mmCIF file of C-alpha atoms in Angstrom:
data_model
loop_
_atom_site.group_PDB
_atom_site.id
_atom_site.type_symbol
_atom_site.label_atom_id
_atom_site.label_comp_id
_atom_site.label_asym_id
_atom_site.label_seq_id
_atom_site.Cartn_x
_atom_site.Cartn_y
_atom_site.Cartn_z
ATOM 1 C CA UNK K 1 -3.726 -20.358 11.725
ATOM 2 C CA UNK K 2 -2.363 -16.946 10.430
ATOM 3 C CA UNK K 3 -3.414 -16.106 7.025
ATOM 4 C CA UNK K 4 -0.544 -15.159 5.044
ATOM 5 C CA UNK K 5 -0.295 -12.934 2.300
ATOM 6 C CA UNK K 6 2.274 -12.791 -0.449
ATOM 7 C CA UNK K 7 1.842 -9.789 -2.357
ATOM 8 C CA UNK K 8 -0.454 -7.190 -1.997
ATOM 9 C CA UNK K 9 -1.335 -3.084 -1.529
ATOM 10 C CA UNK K 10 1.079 -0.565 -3.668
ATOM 11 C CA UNK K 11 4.262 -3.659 -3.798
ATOM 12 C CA UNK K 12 2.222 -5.613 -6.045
ATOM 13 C CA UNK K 13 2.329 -3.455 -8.995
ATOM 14 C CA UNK K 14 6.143 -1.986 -9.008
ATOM 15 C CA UNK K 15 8.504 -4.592 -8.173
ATOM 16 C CA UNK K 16 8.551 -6.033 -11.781
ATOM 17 C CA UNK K 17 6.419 -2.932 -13.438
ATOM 18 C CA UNK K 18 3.679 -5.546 -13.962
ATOM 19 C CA UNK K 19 0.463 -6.077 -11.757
ATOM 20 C CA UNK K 20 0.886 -9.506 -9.617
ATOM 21 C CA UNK K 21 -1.506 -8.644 -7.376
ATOM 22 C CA UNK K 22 -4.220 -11.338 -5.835
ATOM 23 C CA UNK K 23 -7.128 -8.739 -6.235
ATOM 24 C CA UNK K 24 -6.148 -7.560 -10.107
ATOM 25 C CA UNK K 25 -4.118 -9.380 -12.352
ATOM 26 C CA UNK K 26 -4.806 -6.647 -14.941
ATOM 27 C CA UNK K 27 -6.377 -2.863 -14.667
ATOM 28 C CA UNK K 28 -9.455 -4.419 -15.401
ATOM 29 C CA UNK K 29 -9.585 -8.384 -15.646
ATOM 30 C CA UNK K 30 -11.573 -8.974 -12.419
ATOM 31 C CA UNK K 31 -14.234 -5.904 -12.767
ATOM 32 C CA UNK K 32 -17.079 -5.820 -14.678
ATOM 33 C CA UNK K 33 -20.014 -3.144 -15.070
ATOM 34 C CA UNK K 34 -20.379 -0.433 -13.952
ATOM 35 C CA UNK K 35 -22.551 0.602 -10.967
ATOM 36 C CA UNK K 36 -25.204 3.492 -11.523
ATOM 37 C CA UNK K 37 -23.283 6.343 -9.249
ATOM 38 C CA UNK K 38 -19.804 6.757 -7.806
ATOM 39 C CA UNK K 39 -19.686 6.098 -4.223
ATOM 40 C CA UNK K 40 -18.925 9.577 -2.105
ATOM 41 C CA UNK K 41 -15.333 10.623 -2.959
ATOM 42 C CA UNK K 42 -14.734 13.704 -0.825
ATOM 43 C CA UNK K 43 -12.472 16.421 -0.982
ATOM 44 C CA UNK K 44 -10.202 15.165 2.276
ATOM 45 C CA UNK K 45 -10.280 12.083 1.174
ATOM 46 C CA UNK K 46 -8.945 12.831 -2.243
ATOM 47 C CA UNK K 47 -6.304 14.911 -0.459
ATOM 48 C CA UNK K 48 -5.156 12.050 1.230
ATOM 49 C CA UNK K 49 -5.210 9.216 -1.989
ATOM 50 C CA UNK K 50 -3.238 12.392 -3.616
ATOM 51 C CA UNK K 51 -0.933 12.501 -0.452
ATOM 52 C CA UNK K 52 -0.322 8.793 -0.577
ATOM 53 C CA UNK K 53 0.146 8.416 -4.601
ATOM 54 C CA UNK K 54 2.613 11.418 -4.310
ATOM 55 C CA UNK K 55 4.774 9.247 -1.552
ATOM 56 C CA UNK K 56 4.668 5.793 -3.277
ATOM 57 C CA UNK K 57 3.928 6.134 -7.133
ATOM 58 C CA UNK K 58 4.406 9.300 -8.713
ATOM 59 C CA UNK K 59 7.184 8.817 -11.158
ATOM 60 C CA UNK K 60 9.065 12.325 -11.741
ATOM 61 C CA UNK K 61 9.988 11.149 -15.611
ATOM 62 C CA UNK K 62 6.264 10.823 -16.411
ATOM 63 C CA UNK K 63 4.903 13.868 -14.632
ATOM 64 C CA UNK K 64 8.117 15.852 -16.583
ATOM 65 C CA UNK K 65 6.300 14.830 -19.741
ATOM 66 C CA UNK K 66 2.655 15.161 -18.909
ATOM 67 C CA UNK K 67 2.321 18.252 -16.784
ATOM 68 C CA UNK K 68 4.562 19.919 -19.329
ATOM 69 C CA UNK K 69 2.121 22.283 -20.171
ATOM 70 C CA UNK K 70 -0.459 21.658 -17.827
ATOM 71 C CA UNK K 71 -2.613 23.994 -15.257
ATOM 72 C CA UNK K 72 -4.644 21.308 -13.773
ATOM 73 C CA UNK K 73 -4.825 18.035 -12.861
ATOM 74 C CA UNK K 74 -8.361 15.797 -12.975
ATOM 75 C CA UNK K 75 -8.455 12.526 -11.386
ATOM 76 C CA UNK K 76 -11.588 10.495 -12.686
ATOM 77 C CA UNK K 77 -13.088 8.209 -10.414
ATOM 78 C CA UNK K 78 -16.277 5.425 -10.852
ATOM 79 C CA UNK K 79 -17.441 2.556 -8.767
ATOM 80 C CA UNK K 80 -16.931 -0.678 -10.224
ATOM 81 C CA UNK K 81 -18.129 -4.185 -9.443
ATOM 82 C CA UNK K 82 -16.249 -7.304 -9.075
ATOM 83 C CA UNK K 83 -16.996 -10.406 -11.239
ATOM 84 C CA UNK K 84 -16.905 -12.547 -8.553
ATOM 85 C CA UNK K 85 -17.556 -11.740 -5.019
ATOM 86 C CA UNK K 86 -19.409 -14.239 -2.167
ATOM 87 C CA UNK K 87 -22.799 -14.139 -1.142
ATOM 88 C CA UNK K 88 -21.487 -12.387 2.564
ATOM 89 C CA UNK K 89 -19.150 -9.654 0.846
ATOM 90 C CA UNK K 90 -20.719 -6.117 -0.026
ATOM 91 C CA UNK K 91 -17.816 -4.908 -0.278
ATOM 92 C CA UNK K 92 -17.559 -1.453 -2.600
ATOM 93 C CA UNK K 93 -14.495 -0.419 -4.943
ATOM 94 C CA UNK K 94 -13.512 2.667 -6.722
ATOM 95 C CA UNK K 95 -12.028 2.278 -10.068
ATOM 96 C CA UNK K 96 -9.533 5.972 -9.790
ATOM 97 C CA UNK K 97 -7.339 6.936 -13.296
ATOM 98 C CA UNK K 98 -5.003 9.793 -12.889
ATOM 99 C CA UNK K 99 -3.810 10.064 -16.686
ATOM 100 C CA UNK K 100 -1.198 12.803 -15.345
ATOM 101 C CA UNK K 101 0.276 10.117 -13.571
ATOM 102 C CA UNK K 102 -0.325 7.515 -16.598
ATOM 103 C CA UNK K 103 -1.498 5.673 -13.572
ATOM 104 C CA UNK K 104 -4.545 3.658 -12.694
ATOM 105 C CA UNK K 105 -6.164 2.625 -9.153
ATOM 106 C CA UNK K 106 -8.054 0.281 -7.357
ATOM 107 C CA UNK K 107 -9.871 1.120 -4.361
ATOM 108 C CA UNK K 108 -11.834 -1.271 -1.712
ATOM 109 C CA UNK K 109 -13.932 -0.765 0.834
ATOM 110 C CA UNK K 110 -14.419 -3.831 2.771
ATOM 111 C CA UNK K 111 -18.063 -4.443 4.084
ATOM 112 C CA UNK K 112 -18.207 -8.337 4.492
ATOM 113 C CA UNK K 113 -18.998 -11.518 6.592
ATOM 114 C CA UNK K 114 -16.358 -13.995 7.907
ATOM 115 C CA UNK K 115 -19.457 -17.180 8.267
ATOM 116 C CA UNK K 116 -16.633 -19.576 10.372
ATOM 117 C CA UNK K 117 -16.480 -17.043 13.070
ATOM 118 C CA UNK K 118 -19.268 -14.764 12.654
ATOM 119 C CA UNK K 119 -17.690 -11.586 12.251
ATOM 120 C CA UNK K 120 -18.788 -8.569 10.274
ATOM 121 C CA UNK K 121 -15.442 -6.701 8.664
ATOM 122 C CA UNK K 122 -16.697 -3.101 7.749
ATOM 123 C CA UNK K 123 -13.985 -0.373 6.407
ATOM 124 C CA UNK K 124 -14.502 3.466 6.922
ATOM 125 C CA UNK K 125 -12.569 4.350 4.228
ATOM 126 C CA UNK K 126 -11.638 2.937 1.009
ATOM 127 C CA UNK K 127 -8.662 1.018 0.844
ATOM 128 C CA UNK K 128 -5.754 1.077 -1.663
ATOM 129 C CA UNK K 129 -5.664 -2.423 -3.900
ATOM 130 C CA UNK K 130 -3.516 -2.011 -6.464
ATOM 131 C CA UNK K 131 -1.840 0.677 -9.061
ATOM 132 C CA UNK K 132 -0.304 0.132 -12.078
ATOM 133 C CA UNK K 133 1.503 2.523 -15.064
ATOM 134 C CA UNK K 134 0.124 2.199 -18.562
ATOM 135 C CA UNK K 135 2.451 4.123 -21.295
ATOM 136 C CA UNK K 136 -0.657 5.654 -22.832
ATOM 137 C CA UNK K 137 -3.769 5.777 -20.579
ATOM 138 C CA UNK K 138 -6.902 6.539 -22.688
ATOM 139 C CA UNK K 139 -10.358 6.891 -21.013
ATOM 140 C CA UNK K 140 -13.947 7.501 -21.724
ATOM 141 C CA UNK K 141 -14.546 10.101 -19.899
ATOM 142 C CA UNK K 142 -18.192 9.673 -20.068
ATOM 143 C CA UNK K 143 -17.716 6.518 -17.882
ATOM 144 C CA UNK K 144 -16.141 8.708 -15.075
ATOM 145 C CA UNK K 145 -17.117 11.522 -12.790
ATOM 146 C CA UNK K 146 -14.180 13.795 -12.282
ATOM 147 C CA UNK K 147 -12.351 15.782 -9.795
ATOM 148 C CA UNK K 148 -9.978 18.799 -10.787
ATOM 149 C CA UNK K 149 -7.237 20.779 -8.565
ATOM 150 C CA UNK K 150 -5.473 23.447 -9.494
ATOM 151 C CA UNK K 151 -1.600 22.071 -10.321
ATOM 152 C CA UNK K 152 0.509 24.994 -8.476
ATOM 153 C CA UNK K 153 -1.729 24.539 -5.389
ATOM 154 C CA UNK K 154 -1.879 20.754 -5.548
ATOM 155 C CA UNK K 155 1.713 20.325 -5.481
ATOM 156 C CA UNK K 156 2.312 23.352 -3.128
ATOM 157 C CA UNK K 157 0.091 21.031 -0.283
ATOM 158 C CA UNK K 158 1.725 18.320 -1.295
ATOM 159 C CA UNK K 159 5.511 19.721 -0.823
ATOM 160 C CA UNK K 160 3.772 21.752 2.278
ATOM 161 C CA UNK K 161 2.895 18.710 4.461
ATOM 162 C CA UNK K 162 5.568 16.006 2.930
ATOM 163 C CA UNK K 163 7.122 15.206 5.768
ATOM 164 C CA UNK K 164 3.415 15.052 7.640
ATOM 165 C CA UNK K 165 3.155 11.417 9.161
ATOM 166 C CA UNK K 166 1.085 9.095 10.766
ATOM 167 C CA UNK K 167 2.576 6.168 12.803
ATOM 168 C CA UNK K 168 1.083 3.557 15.161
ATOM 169 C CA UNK K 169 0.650 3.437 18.199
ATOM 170 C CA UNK K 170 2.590 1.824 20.952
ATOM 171 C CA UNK K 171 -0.152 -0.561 21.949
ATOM 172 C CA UNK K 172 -0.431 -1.668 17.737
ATOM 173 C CA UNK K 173 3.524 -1.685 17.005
ATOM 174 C CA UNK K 174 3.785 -4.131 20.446
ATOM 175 C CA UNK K 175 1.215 -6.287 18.270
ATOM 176 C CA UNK K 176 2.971 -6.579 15.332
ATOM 177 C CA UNK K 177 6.401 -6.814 16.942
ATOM 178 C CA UNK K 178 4.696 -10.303 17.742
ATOM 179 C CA UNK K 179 3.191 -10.841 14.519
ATOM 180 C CA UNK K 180 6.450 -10.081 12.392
ATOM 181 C CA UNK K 181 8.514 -12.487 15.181
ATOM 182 C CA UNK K 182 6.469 -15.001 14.479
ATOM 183 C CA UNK K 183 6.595 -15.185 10.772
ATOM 184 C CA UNK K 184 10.814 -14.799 11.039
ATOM 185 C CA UNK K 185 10.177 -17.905 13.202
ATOM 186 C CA UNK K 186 8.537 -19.164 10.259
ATOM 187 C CA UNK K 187 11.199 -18.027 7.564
ATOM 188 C CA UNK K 188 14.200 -19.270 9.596
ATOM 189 C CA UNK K 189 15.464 -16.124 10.407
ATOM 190 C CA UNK K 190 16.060 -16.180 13.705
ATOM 191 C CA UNK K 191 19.420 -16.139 13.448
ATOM 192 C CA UNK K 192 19.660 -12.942 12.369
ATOM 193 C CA UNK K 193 17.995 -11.505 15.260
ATOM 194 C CA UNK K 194 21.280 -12.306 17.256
ATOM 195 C CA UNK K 195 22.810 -8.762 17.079
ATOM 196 C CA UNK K 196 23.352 -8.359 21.309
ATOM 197 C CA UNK K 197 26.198 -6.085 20.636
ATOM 198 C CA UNK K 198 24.856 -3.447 18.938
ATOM 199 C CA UNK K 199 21.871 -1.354 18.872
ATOM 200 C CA UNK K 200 19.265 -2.344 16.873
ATOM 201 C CA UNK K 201 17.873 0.512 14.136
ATOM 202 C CA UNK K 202 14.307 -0.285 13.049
ATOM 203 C CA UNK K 203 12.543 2.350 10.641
ATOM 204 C CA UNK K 204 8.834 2.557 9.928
ATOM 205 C CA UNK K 205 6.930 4.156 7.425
ATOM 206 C CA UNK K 206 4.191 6.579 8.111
ATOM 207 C CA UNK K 207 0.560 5.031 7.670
ATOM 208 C CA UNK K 208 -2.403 6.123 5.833
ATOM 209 C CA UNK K 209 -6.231 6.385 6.063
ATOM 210 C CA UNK K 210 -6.166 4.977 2.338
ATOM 211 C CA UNK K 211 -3.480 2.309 2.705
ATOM 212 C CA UNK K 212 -3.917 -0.818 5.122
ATOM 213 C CA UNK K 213 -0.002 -1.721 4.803
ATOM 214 C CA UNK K 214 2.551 -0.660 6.846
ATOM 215 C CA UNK K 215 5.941 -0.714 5.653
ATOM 216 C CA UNK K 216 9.494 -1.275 8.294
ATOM 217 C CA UNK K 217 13.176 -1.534 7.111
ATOM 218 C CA UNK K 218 15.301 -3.094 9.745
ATOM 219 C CA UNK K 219 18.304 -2.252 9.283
ATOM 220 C CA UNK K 220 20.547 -4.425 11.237
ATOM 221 C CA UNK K 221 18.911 -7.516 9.622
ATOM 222 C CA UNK K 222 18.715 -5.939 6.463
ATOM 223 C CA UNK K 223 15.201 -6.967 6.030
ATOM 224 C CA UNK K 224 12.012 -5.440 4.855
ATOM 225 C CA UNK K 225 8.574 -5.953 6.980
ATOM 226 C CA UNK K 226 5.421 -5.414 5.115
ATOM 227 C CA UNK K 227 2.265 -5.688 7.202
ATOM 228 C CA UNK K 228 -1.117 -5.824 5.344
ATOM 229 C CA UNK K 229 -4.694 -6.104 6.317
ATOM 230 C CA UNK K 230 -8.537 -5.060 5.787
ATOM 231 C CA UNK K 231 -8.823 -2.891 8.675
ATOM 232 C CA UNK K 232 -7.328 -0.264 9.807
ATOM 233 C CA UNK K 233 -4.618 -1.111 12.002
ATOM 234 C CA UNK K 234 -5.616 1.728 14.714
ATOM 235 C CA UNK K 235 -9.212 0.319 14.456
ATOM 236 C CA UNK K 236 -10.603 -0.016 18.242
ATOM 237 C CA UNK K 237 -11.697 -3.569 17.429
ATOM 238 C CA UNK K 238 -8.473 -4.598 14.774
ATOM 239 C CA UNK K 239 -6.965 -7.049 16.669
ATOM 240 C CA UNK K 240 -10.078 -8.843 17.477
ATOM 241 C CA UNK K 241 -11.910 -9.388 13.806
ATOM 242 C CA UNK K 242 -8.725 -8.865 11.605
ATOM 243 C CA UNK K 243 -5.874 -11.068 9.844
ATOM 244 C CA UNK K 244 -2.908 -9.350 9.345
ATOM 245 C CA UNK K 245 -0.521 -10.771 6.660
ATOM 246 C CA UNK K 246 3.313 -10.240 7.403
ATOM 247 C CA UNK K 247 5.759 -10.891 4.446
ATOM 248 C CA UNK K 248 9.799 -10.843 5.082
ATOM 249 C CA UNK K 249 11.663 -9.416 2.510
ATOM 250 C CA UNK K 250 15.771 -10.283 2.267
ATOM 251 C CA UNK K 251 17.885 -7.642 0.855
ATOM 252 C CA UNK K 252 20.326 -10.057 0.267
ATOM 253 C CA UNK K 253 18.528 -12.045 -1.717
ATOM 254 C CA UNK K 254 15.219 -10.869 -2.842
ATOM 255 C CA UNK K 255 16.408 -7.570 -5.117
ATOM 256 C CA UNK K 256 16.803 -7.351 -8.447
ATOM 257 C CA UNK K 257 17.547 -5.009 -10.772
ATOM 258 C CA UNK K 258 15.035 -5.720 -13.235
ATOM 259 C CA UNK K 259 12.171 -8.738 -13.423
ATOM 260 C CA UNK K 260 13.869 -9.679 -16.626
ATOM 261 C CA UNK K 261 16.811 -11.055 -14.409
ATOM 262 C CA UNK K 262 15.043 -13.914 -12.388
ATOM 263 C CA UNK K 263 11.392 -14.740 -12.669
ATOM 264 C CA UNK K 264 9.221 -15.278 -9.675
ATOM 265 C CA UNK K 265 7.324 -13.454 -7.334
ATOM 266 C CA UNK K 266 9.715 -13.313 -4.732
ATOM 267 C CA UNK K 267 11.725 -10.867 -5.978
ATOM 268 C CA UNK K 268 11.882 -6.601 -5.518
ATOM 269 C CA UNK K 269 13.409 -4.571 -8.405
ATOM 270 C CA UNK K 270 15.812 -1.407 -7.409
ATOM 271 C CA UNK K 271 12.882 0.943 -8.248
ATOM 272 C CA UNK K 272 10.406 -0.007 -5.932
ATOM 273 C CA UNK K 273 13.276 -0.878 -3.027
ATOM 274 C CA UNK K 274 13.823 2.851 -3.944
ATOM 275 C CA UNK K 275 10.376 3.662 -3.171
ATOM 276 C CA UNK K 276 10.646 1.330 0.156
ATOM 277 C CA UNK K 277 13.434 3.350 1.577
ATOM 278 C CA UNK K 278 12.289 7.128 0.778
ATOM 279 C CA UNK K 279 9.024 6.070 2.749
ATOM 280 C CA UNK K 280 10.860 4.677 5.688
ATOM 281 C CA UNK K 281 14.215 6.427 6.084
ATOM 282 C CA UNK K 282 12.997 9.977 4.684
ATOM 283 C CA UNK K 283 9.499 10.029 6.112
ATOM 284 C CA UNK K 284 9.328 7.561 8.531
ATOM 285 C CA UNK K 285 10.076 7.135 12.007
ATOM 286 C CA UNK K 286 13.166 5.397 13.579
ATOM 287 C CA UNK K 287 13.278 3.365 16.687
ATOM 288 C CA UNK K 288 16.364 2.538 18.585
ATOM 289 C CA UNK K 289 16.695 -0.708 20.704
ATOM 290 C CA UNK K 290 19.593 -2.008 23.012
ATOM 291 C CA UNK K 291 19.954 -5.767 22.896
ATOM 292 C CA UNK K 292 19.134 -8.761 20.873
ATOM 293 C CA UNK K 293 15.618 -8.429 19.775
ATOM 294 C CA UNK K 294 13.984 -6.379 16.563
ATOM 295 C CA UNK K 295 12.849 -3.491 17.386
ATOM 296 C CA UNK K 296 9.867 -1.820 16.207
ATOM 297 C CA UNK K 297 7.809 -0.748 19.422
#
């Protein structure tokens, strides 16, 4: 059986500007003390969470208001510990607040035992959970350890290498071709892949070493395909210990304007479609196919 995942990674906090997420239900709800250290939080590796926030959740009306008069920016960063967790899962997450961003992060690092079929899952990097935007986002900064960049040469990188991206590979996309026909199999939308007389347009967003999700916009089936998983999808051994969750999104009609419209968790406001489409049309790769079939090897 495929496991299935509804909502999760970056999607799970902007579609209704609340967090819906599996993992967090609030900034905080499902984490409890704090460990004694932070886990290593290098420099490259906070160039690339910086790379990836910059893409997906900076918000240019907040960071016209909070970097006003700003020279810096600090990101503060601790590990945190789950409630819950099995006996199996040693897991590690970073708890990361960027208060230029009024934005906080959850990080995982999966290091954990599947008993049924004896499998070890271990992560190289940490992982992107969840973000969401607080109006005011007060800290203790004693909690925290702290990182600082410079703000003209932080956003100078970042504007440098913005159209930088990482796709996957032919052998991976061939994968989840399968994996994404099989869930529109599931949705009853195999109809729509009936298109033999034109050519089918298929655009995919670039991936990350913090991010396990891969986003695709097909565009003659006006549909979104959001992959998701605990391993990286270019891991040598990823398509023999992980799970990869596929959700179909229908731009006809799955997007709202505003959560305040129509309740649910089905449903993507304009803002984060927004998001959605810079990633894959501006930065991401397109693929061209002949014929009746979705493209996205």
């Amino acid at each position: 059986m495929k496991w299935r995942r509804s909502i999760s990674g970056s999607r799970a906090v902007f579609r209704r500007g609340v967090l819906l997420g599996l993992v967090l239900t609030t900034a905080a709800s499902l984490f409890g003390s704090v460990r004694d250290s932070a886990a290593p939080f290098d420099q490259a590796y906070a160039d690339e969470l910086l790379r990836y926030i910059y893409r997906w959740h900076m918000d240019d009306a907040i960071l016209a208001d909070t970097l006003l008069d700003a020279d810096e920016i600090v990101v503060y960063y601790r590990s945190v510990e789950p409630e819950v967790r099995d006996a199996q899962d040693r897991s590690k997450y970073l708890e990361v607040a960027m208060p230029f961003a009024r934005l906080m992060v959850h990080l995982k690092k999966a290091d954990y035992v599947i008993p049924e079929l004896s499998i070890e899952v271990v992560g190289e990097h940490y992982k992107f959970l969840s973000a969401h935007h607080y109006p005011d986002l007060d800290l203790d900064d004693s909690l925290y350890e702290t990182m600082r960049f410079p703000l003209k040469e932080l956003f100078a990188r970042l504007h440098e290498t913005r159209n930088d991206g990482v796709f996957p590979s032919e052998a991976s996309r061939k994968r989840l071709r399968a994996e994404a026909l099989e869930e529109m199999e599931a949705a009853g939308y195999m109809d729509d892949l009936q298109n033999t007389d034109r050519t089918q347009i298929t655009y995919i967003a670039p991936i990350s070493i913090v991010s396990n999700e891969l986003w695709c916009y097909w565009v003659n089936g006006r549909k979104f395909i959001h992959f998701t998983s605990d391993l990286d999808i270019e891991h040598p051994k990823f398509w023999d210990l992980a799970e990869v969750g596929v959700e179909i999104i229908d731009l006809d009609s799955q997007i709202v304007v505003t959560g305040v419209e129509q309740a649910g968790q089905n449903y993507f406001t304009k803002d984060y479609v927004g998001r959605i489409l810079f990633n894959c049309i501006i930065h991401g790769q397109q693929l061209r196919r002949e014929g009746d079939d979705l493209h996205i090897e």
